[in-house]
Amino acid sequence: MNNASGETAKPLVFACAGCSDVGRLAYDVARELDRRGIAEMSCLAGIAAGKPAFLRKLRGRHLWLVDGCPIECALATFANAGHAIARHIRLADYGFKKNVPIQGWVNIDELIGLVLDAAGRAIT
């Protein structure tokens, strides 16, 4: 997708950011994608609330969602709002479980690599 200046726009990424450890990890993954310049993070609550400023950002952009657990609140938010997504990342697919404390240290670089491989993008 191209922006007004003809450049390819980064995908927008949204995270569930739920109250469990995997919700926080989903948020951390989305923040890291933003920090690296791979995607632009935006506010899931703004979409759920129907805030015009957040909804305008969706136009012409690929949308990525990061859900921590199988409840998939981010996916449900976009389904309820009637917006199609390009990529749905489920941390549960990588062995993370809701309400089970994450033991030890999570290698965020490795996890981002898995996410990008699934999205068909190279690590930058």
PDB file of C-alpha atoms in Angstrom:
ATOM      1  CA  MET A   1       0.000   0.000   0.000  1.00  0.00           C
ATOM      2  CA  ASN A   2       1.277   3.458  -0.870  1.00  0.00           C
ATOM      3  CA  ASN A   3       0.817   6.629   1.139  1.00  0.00           C
ATOM      4  CA  ALA A   4       0.071  10.118  -0.241  1.00  0.00           C
ATOM      5  CA  SER A   5       3.719  10.678  -1.213  1.00  0.00           C
ATOM      6  CA  GLY A   6       3.852   7.396  -3.147  1.00  0.00           C
ATOM      7  CA  GLU A   7       5.963   5.586  -0.551  1.00  0.00           C
ATOM      8  CA  THR A   8       4.994   2.158   0.639  1.00  0.00           C
ATOM      9  CA  ALA A   9       3.184   2.600   3.946  1.00  0.00           C
ATOM     10  CA  LYS A  10       4.165   0.359   6.826  1.00  0.00           C
ATOM     11  CA  PRO A  11       1.519  -2.005   8.097  1.00  0.00           C
ATOM     12  CA  LEU A  12      -0.382  -0.891  11.171  1.00  0.00           C
ATOM     13  CA  VAL A  13       0.003  -3.299  14.089  1.00  0.00           C
ATOM     14  CA  PHE A  14      -2.411  -3.656  16.996  1.00  0.00           C
ATOM     15  CA  ALA A  15      -1.971  -5.796  20.122  1.00  0.00           C
ATOM     16  CA  CYS A  16      -4.506  -7.208  22.528  1.00  0.00           C
ATOM     17  CA  ALA A  17      -2.434  -6.014  25.535  1.00  0.00           C
ATOM     18  CA  GLY A  18      -4.640  -8.069  27.844  1.00  0.00           C
ATOM     19  CA  CYS A  19      -4.101  -8.564  31.556  1.00  0.00           C
ATOM     20  CA  SER A  20      -2.277 -11.899  31.280  1.00  0.00           C
ATOM     21  CA  ASP A  21       1.434 -12.444  30.693  1.00  0.00           C
ATOM     22  CA  VAL A  22       0.763 -13.328  27.051  1.00  0.00           C
ATOM     23  CA  GLY A  23      -1.229 -10.105  26.648  1.00  0.00           C
ATOM     24  CA  ARG A  24       1.765  -8.134  27.802  1.00  0.00           C
ATOM     25  CA  LEU A  25       4.007 -10.148  25.494  1.00  0.00           C
ATOM     26  CA  ALA A  26       1.674  -9.397  22.561  1.00  0.00           C
ATOM     27  CA  TYR A  27       1.997  -5.711  23.412  1.00  0.00           C
ATOM     28  CA  ASP A  28       5.793  -6.020  23.646  1.00  0.00           C
ATOM     29  CA  VAL A  29       5.938  -7.705  20.220  1.00  0.00           C
ATOM     30  CA  ALA A  30       3.866  -4.930  18.636  1.00  0.00           C
ATOM     31  CA  ARG A  31       5.975  -2.230  20.315  1.00  0.00           C
ATOM     32  CA  GLU A  32       9.163  -3.880  19.074  1.00  0.00           C
ATOM     33  CA  LEU A  33       7.816  -4.071  15.504  1.00  0.00           C
ATOM     34  CA  ASP A  34       7.117  -0.338  15.784  1.00  0.00           C
ATOM     35  CA  ARG A  35      10.495   0.456  17.360  1.00  0.00           C
ATOM     36  CA  ARG A  36      12.313  -1.341  14.542  1.00  0.00           C
ATOM     37  CA  GLY A  37      10.354   0.550  11.907  1.00  0.00           C
ATOM     38  CA  ILE A  38       8.781  -2.640  10.542  1.00  0.00           C
ATOM     39  CA  ALA A  39       5.221  -1.595  11.371  1.00  0.00           C
ATOM     40  CA  GLU A  40       3.471   1.338  12.983  1.00  0.00           C
ATOM     41  CA  MET A  41       1.692   0.508  16.224  1.00  0.00           C
ATOM     42  CA  SER A  42      -1.733   1.966  16.792  1.00  0.00           C
ATOM     43  CA  CYS A  43      -4.386   1.773  19.504  1.00  0.00           C
ATOM     44  CA  LEU A  44      -6.771  -1.179  19.584  1.00  0.00           C
ATOM     45  CA  ALA A  45      -9.023   0.608  22.097  1.00  0.00           C
ATOM     46  CA  GLY A  46      -9.341   3.515  19.663  1.00  0.00           C
ATOM     47  CA  ILE A  47     -10.691   1.105  17.037  1.00  0.00           C
ATOM     48  CA  ALA A  48     -13.074  -0.527  19.519  1.00  0.00           C
ATOM     49  CA  ALA A  49     -14.326   2.916  20.592  1.00  0.00           C
ATOM     50  CA  GLY A  50     -14.832   3.971  16.975  1.00  0.00           C
ATOM     51  CA  LYS A  51     -12.607   7.033  17.359  1.00  0.00           C
ATOM     52  CA  PRO A  52     -12.365   8.779  13.963  1.00  0.00           C
ATOM     53  CA  ALA A  53      -8.650   9.603  14.237  1.00  0.00           C
ATOM     54  CA  PHE A  54      -7.794   5.917  14.645  1.00  0.00           C
ATOM     55  CA  LEU A  55     -10.258   4.735  12.006  1.00  0.00           C
ATOM     56  CA  ARG A  56      -8.826   7.181   9.429  1.00  0.00           C
ATOM     57  CA  LYS A  57      -5.386   5.611   9.861  1.00  0.00           C
ATOM     58  CA  LEU A  58      -6.760   2.274   8.608  1.00  0.00           C
ATOM     59  CA  ARG A  59      -7.402   3.505   5.074  1.00  0.00           C
ATOM     60  CA  GLY A  60      -5.090   1.937   2.549  1.00  0.00           C
ATOM     61  CA  ARG A  61      -2.977   0.123   5.152  1.00  0.00           C
ATOM     62  CA  HIS A  62      -2.229  -3.531   5.787  1.00  0.00           C
ATOM     63  CA  LEU A  63      -3.421  -4.399   9.276  1.00  0.00           C
ATOM     64  CA  TRP A  64      -1.555  -6.789  11.551  1.00  0.00           C
ATOM     65  CA  LEU A  65      -2.971  -8.026  14.843  1.00  0.00           C
ATOM     66  CA  VAL A  66      -1.072  -9.653  17.697  1.00  0.00           C
ATOM     67  CA  ASP A  67      -3.189 -11.726  20.082  1.00  0.00           C
ATOM     68  CA  GLY A  68      -1.647 -13.377  23.098  1.00  0.00           C
ATOM     69  CA  CYS A  69      -4.227 -16.039  23.827  1.00  0.00           C
ATOM     70  CA  PRO A  70      -6.904 -18.071  22.024  1.00  0.00           C
ATOM     71  CA  ILE A  71      -9.673 -15.667  23.090  1.00  0.00           C
ATOM     72  CA  GLU A  72      -8.370 -13.387  20.289  1.00  0.00           C
ATOM     73  CA  CYS A  73      -9.746 -10.036  21.476  1.00  0.00           C
ATOM     74  CA  ALA A  74      -7.828  -8.061  18.840  1.00  0.00           C
ATOM     75  CA  LEU A  75      -9.307 -10.201  16.062  1.00  0.00           C
ATOM     76  CA  ALA A  76     -12.811  -9.847  17.538  1.00  0.00           C
ATOM     77  CA  THR A  77     -12.402  -6.063  17.758  1.00  0.00           C
ATOM     78  CA  PHE A  78     -11.658  -5.824  14.046  1.00  0.00           C
ATOM     79  CA  ALA A  79     -14.394  -8.306  13.131  1.00  0.00           C
ATOM     80  CA  ASN A  80     -16.922  -6.269  15.132  1.00  0.00           C
ATOM     81  CA  ALA A  81     -15.711  -3.063  13.474  1.00  0.00           C
ATOM     82  CA  GLY A  82     -15.961  -4.668  10.018  1.00  0.00           C
ATOM     83  CA  HIS A  83     -12.321  -4.240   9.002  1.00  0.00           C
ATOM     84  CA  ALA A  84     -10.343  -6.884   7.124  1.00  0.00           C
ATOM     85  CA  ILE A  85      -6.868  -7.732   8.353  1.00  0.00           C
ATOM     86  CA  ALA A  86      -3.757  -8.821   6.488  1.00  0.00           C
ATOM     87  CA  ARG A  87      -2.018 -10.800   9.248  1.00  0.00           C
ATOM     88  CA  HIS A  88      -3.175 -12.327  12.538  1.00  0.00           C
ATOM     89  CA  ILE A  89      -0.336 -13.309  14.855  1.00  0.00           C
ATOM     90  CA  ARG A  90      -1.299 -15.682  17.672  1.00  0.00           C
ATOM     91  CA  LEU A  91       1.329 -16.058  20.365  1.00  0.00           C
ATOM     92  CA  ALA A  92      -0.504 -19.188  21.507  1.00  0.00           C
ATOM     93  CA  ASP A  93       0.720 -20.734  18.226  1.00  0.00           C
ATOM     94  CA  TYR A  94       4.265 -20.379  19.605  1.00  0.00           C
ATOM     95  CA  GLY A  95       3.478 -22.259  22.814  1.00  0.00           C
ATOM     96  CA  PHE A  96       2.546 -19.347  25.074  1.00  0.00           C
ATOM     97  CA  LYS A  97      -0.471 -19.952  27.300  1.00  0.00           C
ATOM     98  CA  LYS A  98      -2.896 -17.614  29.009  1.00  0.00           C
ATOM     99  CA  ASN A  99      -2.741 -17.639  32.814  1.00  0.00           C
ATOM    100  CA  VAL A 100       0.456 -19.685  32.798  1.00  0.00           C
ATOM    101  CA  PRO A 101       3.393 -17.556  33.926  1.00  0.00           C
ATOM    102  CA  ILE A 102       6.095 -17.235  31.306  1.00  0.00           C
ATOM    103  CA  GLN A 103       9.071 -19.034  32.755  1.00  0.00           C
ATOM    104  CA  GLY A 104      12.442 -17.434  32.303  1.00  0.00           C
ATOM    105  CA  TRP A 105      13.434 -14.952  29.691  1.00  0.00           C
ATOM    106  CA  VAL A 106      11.704 -14.596  26.306  1.00  0.00           C
ATOM    107  CA  ASN A 107      14.100 -13.923  23.449  1.00  0.00           C
ATOM    108  CA  ILE A 108      12.169 -11.090  21.808  1.00  0.00           C
ATOM    109  CA  ASP A 109      14.521 -11.096  18.789  1.00  0.00           C
ATOM    110  CA  GLU A 110      13.768 -14.757  18.144  1.00  0.00           C
ATOM    111  CA  LEU A 111      10.044 -14.215  18.635  1.00  0.00           C
ATOM    112  CA  ILE A 112      10.047 -11.222  16.259  1.00  0.00           C
ATOM    113  CA  GLY A 113      11.904 -13.386  13.738  1.00  0.00           C
ATOM    114  CA  LEU A 114       9.201 -16.062  13.958  1.00  0.00           C
ATOM    115  CA  VAL A 115       6.489 -13.439  13.588  1.00  0.00           C
ATOM    116  CA  LEU A 116       8.175 -11.890  10.554  1.00  0.00           C
ATOM    117  CA  ASP A 117       8.756 -15.294   8.983  1.00  0.00           C
ATOM    118  CA  ALA A 118       5.055 -15.988   9.390  1.00  0.00           C
ATOM    119  CA  ALA A 119       4.289 -12.593   7.859  1.00  0.00           C
ATOM    120  CA  GLY A 120       6.637 -13.234   4.945  1.00  0.00           C
ATOM    121  CA  ARG A 121       8.875 -10.254   5.726  1.00  0.00           C
ATOM    122  CA  ALA A 122      12.609 -10.126   6.304  1.00  0.00           C
ATOM    123  CA  ILE A 123      14.062  -8.981   9.604  1.00  0.00           C
ATOM    124  CA  THR A 124      15.344  -5.425   9.383  1.00  0.00           C
TER     125      THR A 124
END
